Tab-separated table of C-alpha atoms in Angstrom:
chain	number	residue	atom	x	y	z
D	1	UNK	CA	110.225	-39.728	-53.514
D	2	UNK	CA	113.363	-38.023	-54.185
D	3	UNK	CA	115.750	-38.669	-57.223
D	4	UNK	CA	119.213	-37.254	-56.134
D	5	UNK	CA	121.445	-36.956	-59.252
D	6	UNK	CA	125.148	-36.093	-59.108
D	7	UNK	CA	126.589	-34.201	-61.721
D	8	UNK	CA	128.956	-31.967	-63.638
D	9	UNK	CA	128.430	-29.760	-65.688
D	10	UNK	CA	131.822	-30.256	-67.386
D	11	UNK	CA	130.392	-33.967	-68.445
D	12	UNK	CA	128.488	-34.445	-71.492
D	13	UNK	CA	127.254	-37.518	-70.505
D	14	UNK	CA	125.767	-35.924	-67.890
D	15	UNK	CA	123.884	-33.971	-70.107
D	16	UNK	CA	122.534	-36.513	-72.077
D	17	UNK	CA	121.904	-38.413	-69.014
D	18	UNK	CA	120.067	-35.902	-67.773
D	19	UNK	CA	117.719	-35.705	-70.869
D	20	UNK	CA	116.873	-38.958	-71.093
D	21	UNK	CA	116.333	-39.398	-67.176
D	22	UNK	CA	113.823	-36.666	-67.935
D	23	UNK	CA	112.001	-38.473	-70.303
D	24	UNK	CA	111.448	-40.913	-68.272
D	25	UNK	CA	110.222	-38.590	-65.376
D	26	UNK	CA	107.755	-37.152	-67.609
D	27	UNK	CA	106.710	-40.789	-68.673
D	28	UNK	CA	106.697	-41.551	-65.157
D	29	UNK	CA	102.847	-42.153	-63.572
D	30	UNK	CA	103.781	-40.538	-60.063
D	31	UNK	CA	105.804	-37.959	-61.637
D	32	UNK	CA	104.018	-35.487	-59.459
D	33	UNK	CA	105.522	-36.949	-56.501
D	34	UNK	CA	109.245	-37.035	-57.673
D	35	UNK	CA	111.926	-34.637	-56.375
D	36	UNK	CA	114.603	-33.729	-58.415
D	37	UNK	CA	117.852	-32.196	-56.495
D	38	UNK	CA	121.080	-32.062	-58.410
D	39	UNK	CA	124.362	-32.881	-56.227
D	40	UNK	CA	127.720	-31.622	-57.381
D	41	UNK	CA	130.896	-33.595	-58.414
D	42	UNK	CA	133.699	-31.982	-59.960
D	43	UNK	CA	135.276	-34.652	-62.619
D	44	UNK	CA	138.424	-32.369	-61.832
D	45	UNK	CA	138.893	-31.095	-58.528
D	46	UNK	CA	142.350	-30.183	-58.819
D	47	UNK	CA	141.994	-28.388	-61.747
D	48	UNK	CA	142.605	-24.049	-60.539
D	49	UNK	CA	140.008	-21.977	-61.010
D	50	UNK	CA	140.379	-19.464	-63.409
D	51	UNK	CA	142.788	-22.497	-65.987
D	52	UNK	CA	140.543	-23.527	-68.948
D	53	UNK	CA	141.525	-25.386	-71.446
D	54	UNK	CA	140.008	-26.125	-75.052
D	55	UNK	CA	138.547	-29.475	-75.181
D	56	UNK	CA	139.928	-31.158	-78.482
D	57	UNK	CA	143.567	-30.952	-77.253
D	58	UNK	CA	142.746	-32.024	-73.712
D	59	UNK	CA	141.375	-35.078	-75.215
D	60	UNK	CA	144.172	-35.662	-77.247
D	61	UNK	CA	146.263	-35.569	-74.590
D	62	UNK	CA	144.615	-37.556	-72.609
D	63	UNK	CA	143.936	-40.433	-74.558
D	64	UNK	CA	146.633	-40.380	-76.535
D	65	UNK	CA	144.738	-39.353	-79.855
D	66	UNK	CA	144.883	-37.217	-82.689
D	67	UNK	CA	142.889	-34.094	-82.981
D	68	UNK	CA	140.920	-35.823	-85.644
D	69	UNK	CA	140.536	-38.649	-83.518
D	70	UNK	CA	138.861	-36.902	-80.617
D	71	UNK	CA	136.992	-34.680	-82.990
D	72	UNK	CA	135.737	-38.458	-83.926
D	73	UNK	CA	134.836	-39.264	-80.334
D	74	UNK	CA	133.566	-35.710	-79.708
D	75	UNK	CA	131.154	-36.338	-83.098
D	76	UNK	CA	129.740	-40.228	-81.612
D	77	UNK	CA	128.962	-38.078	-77.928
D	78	UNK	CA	127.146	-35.561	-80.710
D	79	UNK	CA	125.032	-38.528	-82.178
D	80	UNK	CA	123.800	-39.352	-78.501
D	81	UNK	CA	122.983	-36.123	-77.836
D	82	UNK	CA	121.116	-35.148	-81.465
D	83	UNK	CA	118.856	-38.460	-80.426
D	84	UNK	CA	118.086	-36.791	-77.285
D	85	UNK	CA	116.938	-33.800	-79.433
D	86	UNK	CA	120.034	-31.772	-77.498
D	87	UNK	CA	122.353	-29.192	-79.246
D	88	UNK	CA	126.279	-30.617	-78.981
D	89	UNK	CA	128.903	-28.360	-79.809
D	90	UNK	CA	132.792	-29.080	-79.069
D	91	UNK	CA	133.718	-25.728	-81.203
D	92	UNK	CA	134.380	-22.682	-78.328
D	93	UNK	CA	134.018	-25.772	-75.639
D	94	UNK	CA	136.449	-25.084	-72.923
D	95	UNK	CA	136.651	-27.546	-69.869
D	96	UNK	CA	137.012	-25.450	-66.479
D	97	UNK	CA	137.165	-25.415	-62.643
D	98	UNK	CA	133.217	-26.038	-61.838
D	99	UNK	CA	132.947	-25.306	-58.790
D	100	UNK	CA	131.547	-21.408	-58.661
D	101	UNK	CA	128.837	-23.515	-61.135
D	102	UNK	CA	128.341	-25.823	-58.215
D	103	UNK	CA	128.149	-23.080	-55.497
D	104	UNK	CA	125.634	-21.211	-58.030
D	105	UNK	CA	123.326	-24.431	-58.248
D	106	UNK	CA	123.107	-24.728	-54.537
D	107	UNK	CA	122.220	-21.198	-54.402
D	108	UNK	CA	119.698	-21.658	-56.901
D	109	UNK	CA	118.213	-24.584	-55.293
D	110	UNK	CA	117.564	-22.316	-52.024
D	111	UNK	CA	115.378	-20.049	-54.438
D	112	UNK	CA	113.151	-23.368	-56.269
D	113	UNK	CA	115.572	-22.156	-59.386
D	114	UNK	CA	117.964	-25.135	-59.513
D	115	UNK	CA	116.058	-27.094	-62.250
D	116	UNK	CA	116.240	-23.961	-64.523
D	117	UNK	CA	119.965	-23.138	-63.671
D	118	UNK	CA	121.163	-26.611	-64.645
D	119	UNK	CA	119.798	-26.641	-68.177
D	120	UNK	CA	121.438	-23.563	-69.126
D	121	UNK	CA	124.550	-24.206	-67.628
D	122	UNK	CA	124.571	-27.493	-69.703
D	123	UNK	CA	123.062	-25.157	-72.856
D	124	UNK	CA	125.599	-22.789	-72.048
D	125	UNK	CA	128.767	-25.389	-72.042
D	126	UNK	CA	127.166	-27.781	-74.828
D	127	UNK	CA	125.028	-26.024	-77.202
D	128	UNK	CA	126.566	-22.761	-77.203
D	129	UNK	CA	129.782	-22.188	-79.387
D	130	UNK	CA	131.598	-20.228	-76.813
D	131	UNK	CA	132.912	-20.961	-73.379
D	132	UNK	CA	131.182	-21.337	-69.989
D	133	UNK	CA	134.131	-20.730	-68.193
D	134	UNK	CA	134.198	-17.006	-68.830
D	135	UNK	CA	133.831	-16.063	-65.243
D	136	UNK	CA	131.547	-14.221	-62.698
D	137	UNK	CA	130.134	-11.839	-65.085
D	138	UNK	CA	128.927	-14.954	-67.760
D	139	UNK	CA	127.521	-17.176	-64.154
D	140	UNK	CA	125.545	-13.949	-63.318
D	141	UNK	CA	123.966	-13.797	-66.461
D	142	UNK	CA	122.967	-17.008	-66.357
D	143	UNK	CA	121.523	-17.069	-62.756
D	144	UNK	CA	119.556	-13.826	-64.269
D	145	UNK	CA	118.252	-15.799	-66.562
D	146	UNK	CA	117.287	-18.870	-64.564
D	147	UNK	CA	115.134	-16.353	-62.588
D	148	UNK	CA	117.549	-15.573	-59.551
D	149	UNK	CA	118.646	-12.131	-58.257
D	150	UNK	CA	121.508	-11.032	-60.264
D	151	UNK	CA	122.832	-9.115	-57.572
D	152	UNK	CA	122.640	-11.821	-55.148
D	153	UNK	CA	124.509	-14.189	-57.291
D	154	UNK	CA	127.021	-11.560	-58.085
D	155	UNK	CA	127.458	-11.982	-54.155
D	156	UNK	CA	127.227	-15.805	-53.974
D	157	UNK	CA	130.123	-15.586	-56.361
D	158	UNK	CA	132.260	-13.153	-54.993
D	159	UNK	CA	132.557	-15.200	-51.613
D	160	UNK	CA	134.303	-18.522	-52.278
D	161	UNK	CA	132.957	-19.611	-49.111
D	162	UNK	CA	129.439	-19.469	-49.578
D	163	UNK	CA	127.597	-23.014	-50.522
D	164	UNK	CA	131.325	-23.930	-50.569
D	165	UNK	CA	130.878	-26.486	-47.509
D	166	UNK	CA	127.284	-27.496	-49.778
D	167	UNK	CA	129.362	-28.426	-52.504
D	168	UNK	CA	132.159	-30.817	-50.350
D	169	UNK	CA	129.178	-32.481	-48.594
D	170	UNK	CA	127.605	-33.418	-51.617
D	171	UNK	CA	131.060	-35.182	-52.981
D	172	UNK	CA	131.669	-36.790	-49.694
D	173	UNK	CA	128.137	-38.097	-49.649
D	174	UNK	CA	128.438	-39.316	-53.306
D	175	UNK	CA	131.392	-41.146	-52.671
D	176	UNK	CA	129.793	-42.547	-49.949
D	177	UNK	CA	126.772	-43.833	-51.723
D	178	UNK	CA	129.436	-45.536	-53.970
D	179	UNK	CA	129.490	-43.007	-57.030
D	180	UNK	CA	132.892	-43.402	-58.926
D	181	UNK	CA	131.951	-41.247	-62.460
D	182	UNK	CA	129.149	-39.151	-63.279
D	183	UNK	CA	126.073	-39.232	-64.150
D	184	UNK	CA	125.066	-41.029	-60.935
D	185	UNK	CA	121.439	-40.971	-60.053
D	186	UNK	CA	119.880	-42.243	-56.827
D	187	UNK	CA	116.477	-42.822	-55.790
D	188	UNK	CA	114.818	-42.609	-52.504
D	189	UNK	CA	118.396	-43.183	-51.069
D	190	UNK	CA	117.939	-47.220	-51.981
D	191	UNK	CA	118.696	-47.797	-55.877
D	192	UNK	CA	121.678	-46.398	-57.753
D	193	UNK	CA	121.753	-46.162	-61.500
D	194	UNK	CA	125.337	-45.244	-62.947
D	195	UNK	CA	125.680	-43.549	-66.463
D	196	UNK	CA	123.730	-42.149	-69.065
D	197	UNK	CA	121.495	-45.621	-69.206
D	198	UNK	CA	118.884	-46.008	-72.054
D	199	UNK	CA	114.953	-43.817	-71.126
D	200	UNK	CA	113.920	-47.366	-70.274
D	201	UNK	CA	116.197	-48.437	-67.495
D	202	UNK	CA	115.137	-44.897	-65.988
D	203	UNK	CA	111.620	-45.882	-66.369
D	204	UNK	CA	112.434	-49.293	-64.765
D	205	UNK	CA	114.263	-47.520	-62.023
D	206	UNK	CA	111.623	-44.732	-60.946
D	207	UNK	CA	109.040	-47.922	-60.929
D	208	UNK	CA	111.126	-49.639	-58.735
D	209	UNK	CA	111.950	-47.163	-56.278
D	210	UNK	CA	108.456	-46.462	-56.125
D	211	UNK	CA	106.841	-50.029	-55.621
D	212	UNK	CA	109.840	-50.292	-52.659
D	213	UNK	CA	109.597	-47.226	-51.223
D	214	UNK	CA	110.660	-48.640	-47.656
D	215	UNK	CA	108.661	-47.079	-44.379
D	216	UNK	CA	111.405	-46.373	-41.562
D	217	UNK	CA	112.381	-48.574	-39.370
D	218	UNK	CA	110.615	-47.795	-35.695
D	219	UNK	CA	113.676	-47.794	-33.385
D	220	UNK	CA	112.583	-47.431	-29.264
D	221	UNK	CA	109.178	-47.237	-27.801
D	222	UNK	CA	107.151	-45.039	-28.958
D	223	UNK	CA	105.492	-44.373	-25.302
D	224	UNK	CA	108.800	-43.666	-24.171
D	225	UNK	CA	109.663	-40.895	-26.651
D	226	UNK	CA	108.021	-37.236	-25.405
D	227	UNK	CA	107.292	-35.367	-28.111
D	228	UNK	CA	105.489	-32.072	-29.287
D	229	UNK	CA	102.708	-32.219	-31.422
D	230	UNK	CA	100.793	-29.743	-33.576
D	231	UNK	CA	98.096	-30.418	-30.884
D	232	UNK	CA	100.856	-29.401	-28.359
D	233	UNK	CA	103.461	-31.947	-25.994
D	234	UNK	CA	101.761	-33.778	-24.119
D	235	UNK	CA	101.873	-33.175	-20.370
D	236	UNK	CA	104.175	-35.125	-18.046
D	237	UNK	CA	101.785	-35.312	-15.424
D	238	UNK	CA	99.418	-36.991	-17.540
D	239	UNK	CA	101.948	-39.971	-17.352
B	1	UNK	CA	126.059	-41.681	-41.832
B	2	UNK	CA	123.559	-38.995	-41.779
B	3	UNK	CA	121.086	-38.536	-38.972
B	4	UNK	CA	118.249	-36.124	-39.056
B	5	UNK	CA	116.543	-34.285	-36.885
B	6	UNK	CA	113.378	-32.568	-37.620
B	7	UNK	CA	112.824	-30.277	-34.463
B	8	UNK	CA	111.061	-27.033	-33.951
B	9	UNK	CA	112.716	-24.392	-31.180
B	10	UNK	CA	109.611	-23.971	-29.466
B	11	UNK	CA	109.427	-27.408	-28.219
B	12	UNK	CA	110.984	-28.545	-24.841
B	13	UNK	CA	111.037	-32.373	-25.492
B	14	UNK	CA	113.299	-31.276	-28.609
B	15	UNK	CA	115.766	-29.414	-26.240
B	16	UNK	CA	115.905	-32.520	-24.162
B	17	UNK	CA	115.930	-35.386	-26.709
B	18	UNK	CA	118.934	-32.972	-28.600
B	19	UNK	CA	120.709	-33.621	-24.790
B	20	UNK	CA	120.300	-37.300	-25.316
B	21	UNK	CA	121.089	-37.410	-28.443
B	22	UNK	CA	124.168	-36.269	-27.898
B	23	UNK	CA	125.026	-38.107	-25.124
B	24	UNK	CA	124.055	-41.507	-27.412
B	25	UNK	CA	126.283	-40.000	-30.241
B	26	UNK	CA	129.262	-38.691	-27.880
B	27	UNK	CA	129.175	-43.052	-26.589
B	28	UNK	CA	129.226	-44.117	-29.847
B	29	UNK	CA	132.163	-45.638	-31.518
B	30	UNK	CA	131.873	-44.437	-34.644
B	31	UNK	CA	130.625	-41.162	-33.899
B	32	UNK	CA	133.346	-39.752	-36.519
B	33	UNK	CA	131.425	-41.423	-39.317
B	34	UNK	CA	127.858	-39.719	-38.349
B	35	UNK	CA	126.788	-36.785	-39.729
B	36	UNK	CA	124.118	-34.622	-37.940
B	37	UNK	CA	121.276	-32.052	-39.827
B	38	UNK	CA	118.833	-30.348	-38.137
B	39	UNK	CA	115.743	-30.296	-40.055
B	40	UNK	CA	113.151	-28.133	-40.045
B	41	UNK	CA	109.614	-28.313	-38.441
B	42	UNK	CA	106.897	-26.016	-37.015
B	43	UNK	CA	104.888	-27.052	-34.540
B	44	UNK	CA	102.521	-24.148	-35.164
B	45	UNK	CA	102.856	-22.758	-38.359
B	46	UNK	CA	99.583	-20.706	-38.524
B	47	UNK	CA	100.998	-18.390	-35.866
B	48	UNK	CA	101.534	-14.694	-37.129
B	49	UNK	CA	105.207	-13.349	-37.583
B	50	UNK	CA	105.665	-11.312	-34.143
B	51	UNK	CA	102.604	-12.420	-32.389
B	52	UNK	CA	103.795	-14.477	-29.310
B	53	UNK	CA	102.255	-15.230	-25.760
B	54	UNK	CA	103.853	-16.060	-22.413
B	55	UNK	CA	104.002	-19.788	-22.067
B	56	UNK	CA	101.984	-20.370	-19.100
B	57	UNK	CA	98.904	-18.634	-19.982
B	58	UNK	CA	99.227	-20.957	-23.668
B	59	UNK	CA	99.373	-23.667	-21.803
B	60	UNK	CA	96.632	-23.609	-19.448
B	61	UNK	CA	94.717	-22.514	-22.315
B	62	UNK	CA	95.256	-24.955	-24.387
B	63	UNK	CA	94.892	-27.969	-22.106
B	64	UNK	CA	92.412	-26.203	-19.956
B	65	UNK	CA	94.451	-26.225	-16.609
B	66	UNK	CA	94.941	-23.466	-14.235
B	67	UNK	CA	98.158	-21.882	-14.184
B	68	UNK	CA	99.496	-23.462	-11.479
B	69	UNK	CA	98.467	-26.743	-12.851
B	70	UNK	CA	100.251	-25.445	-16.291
B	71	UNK	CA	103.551	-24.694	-13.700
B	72	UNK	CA	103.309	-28.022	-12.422
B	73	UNK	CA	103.739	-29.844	-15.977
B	74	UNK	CA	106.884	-27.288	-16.951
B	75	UNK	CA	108.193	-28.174	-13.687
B	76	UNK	CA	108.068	-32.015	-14.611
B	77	UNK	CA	109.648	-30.927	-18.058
B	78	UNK	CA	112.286	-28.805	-15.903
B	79	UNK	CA	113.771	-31.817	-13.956
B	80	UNK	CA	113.858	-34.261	-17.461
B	81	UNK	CA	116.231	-30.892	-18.378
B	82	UNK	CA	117.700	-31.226	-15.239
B	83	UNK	CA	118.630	-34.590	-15.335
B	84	UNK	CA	120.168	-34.011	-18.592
B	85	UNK	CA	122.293	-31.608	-17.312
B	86	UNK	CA	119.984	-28.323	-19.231
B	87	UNK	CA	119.221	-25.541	-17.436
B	88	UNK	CA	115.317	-25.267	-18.157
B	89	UNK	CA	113.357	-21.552	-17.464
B	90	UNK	CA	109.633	-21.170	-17.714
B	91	UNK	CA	109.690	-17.416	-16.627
B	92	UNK	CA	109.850	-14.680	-19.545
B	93	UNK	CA	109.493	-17.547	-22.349
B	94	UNK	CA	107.241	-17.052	-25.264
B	95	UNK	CA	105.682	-19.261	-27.982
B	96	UNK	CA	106.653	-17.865	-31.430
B	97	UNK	CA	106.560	-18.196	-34.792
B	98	UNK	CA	109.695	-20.107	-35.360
B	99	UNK	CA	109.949	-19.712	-39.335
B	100	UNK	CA	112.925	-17.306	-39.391
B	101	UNK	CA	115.015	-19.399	-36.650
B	102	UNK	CA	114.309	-21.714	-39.128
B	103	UNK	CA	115.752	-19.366	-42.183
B	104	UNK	CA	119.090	-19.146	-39.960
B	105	UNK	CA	119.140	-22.940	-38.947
B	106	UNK	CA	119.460	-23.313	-43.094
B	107	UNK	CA	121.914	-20.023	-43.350
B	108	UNK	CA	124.059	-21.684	-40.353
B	109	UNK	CA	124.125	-24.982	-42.092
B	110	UNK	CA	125.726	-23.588	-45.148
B	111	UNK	CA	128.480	-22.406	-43.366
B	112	UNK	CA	129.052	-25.418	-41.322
B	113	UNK	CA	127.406	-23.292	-37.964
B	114	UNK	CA	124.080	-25.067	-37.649
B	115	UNK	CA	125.407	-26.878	-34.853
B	116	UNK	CA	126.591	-23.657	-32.764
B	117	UNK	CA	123.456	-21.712	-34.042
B	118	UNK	CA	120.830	-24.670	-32.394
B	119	UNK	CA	122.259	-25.200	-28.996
B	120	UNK	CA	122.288	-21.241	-29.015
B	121	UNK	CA	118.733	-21.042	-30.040
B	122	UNK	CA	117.542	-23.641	-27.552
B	123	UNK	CA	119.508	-21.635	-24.363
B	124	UNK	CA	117.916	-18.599	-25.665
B	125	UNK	CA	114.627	-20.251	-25.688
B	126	UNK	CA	114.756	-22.413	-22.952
B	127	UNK	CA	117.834	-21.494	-20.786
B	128	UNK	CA	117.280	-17.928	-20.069
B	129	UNK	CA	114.338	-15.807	-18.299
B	130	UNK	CA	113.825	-13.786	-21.804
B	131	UNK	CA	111.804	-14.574	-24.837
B	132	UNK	CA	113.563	-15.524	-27.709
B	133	UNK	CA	110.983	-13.986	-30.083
B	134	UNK	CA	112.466	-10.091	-29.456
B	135	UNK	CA	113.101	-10.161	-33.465
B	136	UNK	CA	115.626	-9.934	-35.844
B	137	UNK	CA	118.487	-8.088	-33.451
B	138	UNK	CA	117.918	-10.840	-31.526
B	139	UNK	CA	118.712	-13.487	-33.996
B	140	UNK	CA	121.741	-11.577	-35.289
B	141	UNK	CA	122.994	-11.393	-32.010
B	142	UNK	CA	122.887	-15.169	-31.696
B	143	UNK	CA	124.110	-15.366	-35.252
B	144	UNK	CA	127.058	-13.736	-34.547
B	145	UNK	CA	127.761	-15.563	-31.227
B	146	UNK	CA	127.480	-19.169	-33.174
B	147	UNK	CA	130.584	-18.041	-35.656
B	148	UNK	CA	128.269	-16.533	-38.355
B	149	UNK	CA	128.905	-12.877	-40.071
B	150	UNK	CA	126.086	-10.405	-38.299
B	151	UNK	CA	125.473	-8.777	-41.086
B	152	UNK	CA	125.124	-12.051	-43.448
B	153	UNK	CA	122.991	-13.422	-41.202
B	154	UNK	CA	121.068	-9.610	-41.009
B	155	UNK	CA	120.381	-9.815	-44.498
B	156	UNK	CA	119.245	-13.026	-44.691
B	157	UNK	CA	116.253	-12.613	-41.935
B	158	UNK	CA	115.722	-9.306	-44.252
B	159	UNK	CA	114.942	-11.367	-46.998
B	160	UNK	CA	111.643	-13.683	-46.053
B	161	UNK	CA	112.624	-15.834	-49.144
B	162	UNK	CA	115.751	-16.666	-48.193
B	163	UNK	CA	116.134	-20.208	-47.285
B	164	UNK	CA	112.288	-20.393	-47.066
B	165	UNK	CA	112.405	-23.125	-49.568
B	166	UNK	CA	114.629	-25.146	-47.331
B	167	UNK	CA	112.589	-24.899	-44.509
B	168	UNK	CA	109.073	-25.775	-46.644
B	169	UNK	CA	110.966	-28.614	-48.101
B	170	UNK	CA	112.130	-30.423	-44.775
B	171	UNK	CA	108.509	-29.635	-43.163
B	172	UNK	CA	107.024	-31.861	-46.266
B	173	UNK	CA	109.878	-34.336	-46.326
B	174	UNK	CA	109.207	-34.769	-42.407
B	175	UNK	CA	105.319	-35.196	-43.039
B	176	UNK	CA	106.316	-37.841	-45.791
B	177	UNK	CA	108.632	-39.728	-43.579
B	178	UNK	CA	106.269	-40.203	-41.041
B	179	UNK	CA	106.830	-37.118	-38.419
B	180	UNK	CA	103.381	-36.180	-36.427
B	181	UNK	CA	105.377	-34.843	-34.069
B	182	UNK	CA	108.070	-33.319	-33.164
B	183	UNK	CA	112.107	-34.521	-31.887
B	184	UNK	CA	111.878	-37.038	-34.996
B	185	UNK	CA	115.550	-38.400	-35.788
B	186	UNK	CA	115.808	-40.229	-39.062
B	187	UNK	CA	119.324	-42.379	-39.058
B	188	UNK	CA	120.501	-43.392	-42.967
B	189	UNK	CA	116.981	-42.753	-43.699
B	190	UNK	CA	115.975	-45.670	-42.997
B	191	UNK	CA	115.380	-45.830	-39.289
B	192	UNK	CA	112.768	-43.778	-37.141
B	193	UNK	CA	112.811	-42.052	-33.763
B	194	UNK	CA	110.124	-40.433	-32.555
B	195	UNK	CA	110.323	-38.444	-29.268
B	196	UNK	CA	112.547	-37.609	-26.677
B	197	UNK	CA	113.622	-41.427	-25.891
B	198	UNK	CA	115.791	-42.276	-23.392
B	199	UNK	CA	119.610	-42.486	-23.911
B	200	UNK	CA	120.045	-46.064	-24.534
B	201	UNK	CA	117.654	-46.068	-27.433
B	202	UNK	CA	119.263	-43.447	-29.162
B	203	UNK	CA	122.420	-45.581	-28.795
B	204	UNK	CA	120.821	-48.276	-30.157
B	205	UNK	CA	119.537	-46.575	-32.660
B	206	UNK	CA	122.622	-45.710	-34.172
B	207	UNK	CA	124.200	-49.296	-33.882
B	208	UNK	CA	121.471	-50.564	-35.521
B	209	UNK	CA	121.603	-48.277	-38.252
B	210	UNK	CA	125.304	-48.417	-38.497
B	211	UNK	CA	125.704	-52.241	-38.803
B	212	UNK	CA	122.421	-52.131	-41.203
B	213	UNK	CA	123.477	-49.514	-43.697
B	214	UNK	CA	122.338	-50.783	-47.205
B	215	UNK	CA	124.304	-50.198	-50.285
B	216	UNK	CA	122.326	-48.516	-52.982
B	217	UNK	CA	120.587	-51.189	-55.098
B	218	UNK	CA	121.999	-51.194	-59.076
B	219	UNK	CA	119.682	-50.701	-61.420
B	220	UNK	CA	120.342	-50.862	-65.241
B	221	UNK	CA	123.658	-52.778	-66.612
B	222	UNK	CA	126.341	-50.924	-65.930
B	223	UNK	CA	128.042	-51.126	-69.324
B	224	UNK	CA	125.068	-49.211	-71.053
B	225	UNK	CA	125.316	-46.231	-69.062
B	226	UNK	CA	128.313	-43.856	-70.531
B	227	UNK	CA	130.424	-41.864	-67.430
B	228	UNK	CA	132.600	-39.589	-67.100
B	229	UNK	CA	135.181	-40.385	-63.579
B	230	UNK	CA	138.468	-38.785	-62.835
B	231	UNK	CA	140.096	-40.408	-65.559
B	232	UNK	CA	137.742	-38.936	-68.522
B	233	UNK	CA	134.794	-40.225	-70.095
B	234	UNK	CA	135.033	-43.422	-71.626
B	235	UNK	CA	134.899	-42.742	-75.269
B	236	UNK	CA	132.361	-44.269	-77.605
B	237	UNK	CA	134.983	-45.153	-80.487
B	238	UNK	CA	136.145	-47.990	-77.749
B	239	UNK	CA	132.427	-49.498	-78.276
């Protein structure tokens, strides 16, 4: 079965999602036969690359608040995360353009890396008092450190067009499937769960999906479809 | 909607049920909303890198025939190309090991060329009185011809990890969704078909799937699971 969970990496309740949902994987019975592939979403698309911005005053600004106020906020998101046994730092926290990230985790996913990648991309933007939107050099480090090629990831990241295409088709396709915020998890295609829900409702989720896991749908007879086999295609004049 | 299409390029009935395929999709009125992947499968993966073997000698081997007999069934295959408008070539064709078309298929599809690189593939296989397994110049060449950068595409067959995750992945997703065999088109994954059916069944195939596409099942209440969307992340304060 395979849990598709869209993401990014500038959303911190994406990161606590993301712990909890893996609690409940590793509570899970049939863990074993769960796939895990992180999709991208960019909460800001239109932000330019390159344009960061400290967090604290962006959330001011956009909800109106003091800097004490969204420190507040900032400190209640910290709670969730300490429960989750997660780091949560807003000091040095810099919200960015995510997209080279999301280019970088489809690259990583070609190489069996992507589950690595993703937790240190969240350490780096959440835990770490410092900025993950330092550029190339910092996303190279990372990828070094998640296992991948540094020089190949230097390359992923020097051509904006690579995994670029990846990256659309995942947003299109989470649109599609009805996802309006992040964290948005689906399973087997069939159930949706939206937000950072409680371990349990994860739990209850995985079960479900599991107990329902729907065979296809046979469309057209199969005598009429000619196909090739591991035993070889069957010959016409045996018709 | 997404259809899928697990297919190996040594297999003729793949070649032909792409053809009508096609010809279903290009008749069907809401071809703008489908989205086509070629997945990958092998129908013999044991085969050694570089070892490959005329056709016709495989054939009557396999099935025991005589060679003529083994002429006679590619001829039948020939005029179900025919009739779909293929030009279909037993002469100079080999059986391969397909893994690094494969590779490519996966490099294409990141840069939105996997449907240049397949038809490609298949003429090379099928089409013309050459085998396809000459090695990697060979590939490159058709690389470059489907839009891709030669020497992108160069490096990549280089590299025998590259995109060899990809292709292991589909194989076991195919095996999971029921594929014994190979064309195997998976609409919305939720509807089979297996083999190269006729027209008409691929058409209704994708009506079917079209006016049966199932939103994604909730799970969880919606207001315990924290988001971030385009406007922000709700902030806990407002709890």
């Amino acid at each position: 079965m395979r849990v598709e969970i869209w993401t990014d990496i500038n959303c911190p309740w994406c990161y606590v999602g993301k712990a909890r949902f893996d609690q409940a994987l590793a509570g899970f019975e049939h863990r074993d036969g769960v796939e895990v592939v992180h999709r991208s979403y960019e909460l800001d698309p239109s932000r330019p690359q390159g344009v960061t911005e400290p967090v604290l005053p962006m959330l001011a600004k956009k909800y109106g608040l003091s800097e004490a106020q969204a420190r507040q906020a900032e400190e209640r998101i910290a709670a969730n995360a300490a429960a989750e046994g997660l780091e949560y730092r807003t000091a040095g926290r810099d919200v960015g353009n995510s997209f080279d990230m999301h280019r970088l985790l489809h690259f990583s996913r070609e190489h069996g890396r992507q589950h690595e990648l993703i937790d240190l991309l969240y350490r780096a933007n959440f835990a770490e008092e410092r900025s993950a939107f330092e550029g190339v050099e910092r996303l190279v480090e990372l990828a070094a450190e998640a296992g991948l090629d540094a020089g190949a990831a230097r390359a992923v990241l020097a051509d904006p067009e690579r995994y670029a295409a990846d990256v659309r088709a995942d947003e299109q396709e989470g649109a599609r499937l009805g996802a309006t915020g992040v964290p948005f998890f689906v399973l087997d295609r069939a159930y949706g769960v939206s937000g950072a829900q409680p371990v349990e409702a994860f739990g209850q989720a995985l079960a479900q999906a599991w107990a329902n896991h729907a065979p296809l749908t046979t469309v057209g007879a199969a005598r009429d479809g000619e196909a090739c086999g591991p035993d070889g295609c069957p010959l016409p004049s045996d018709d």
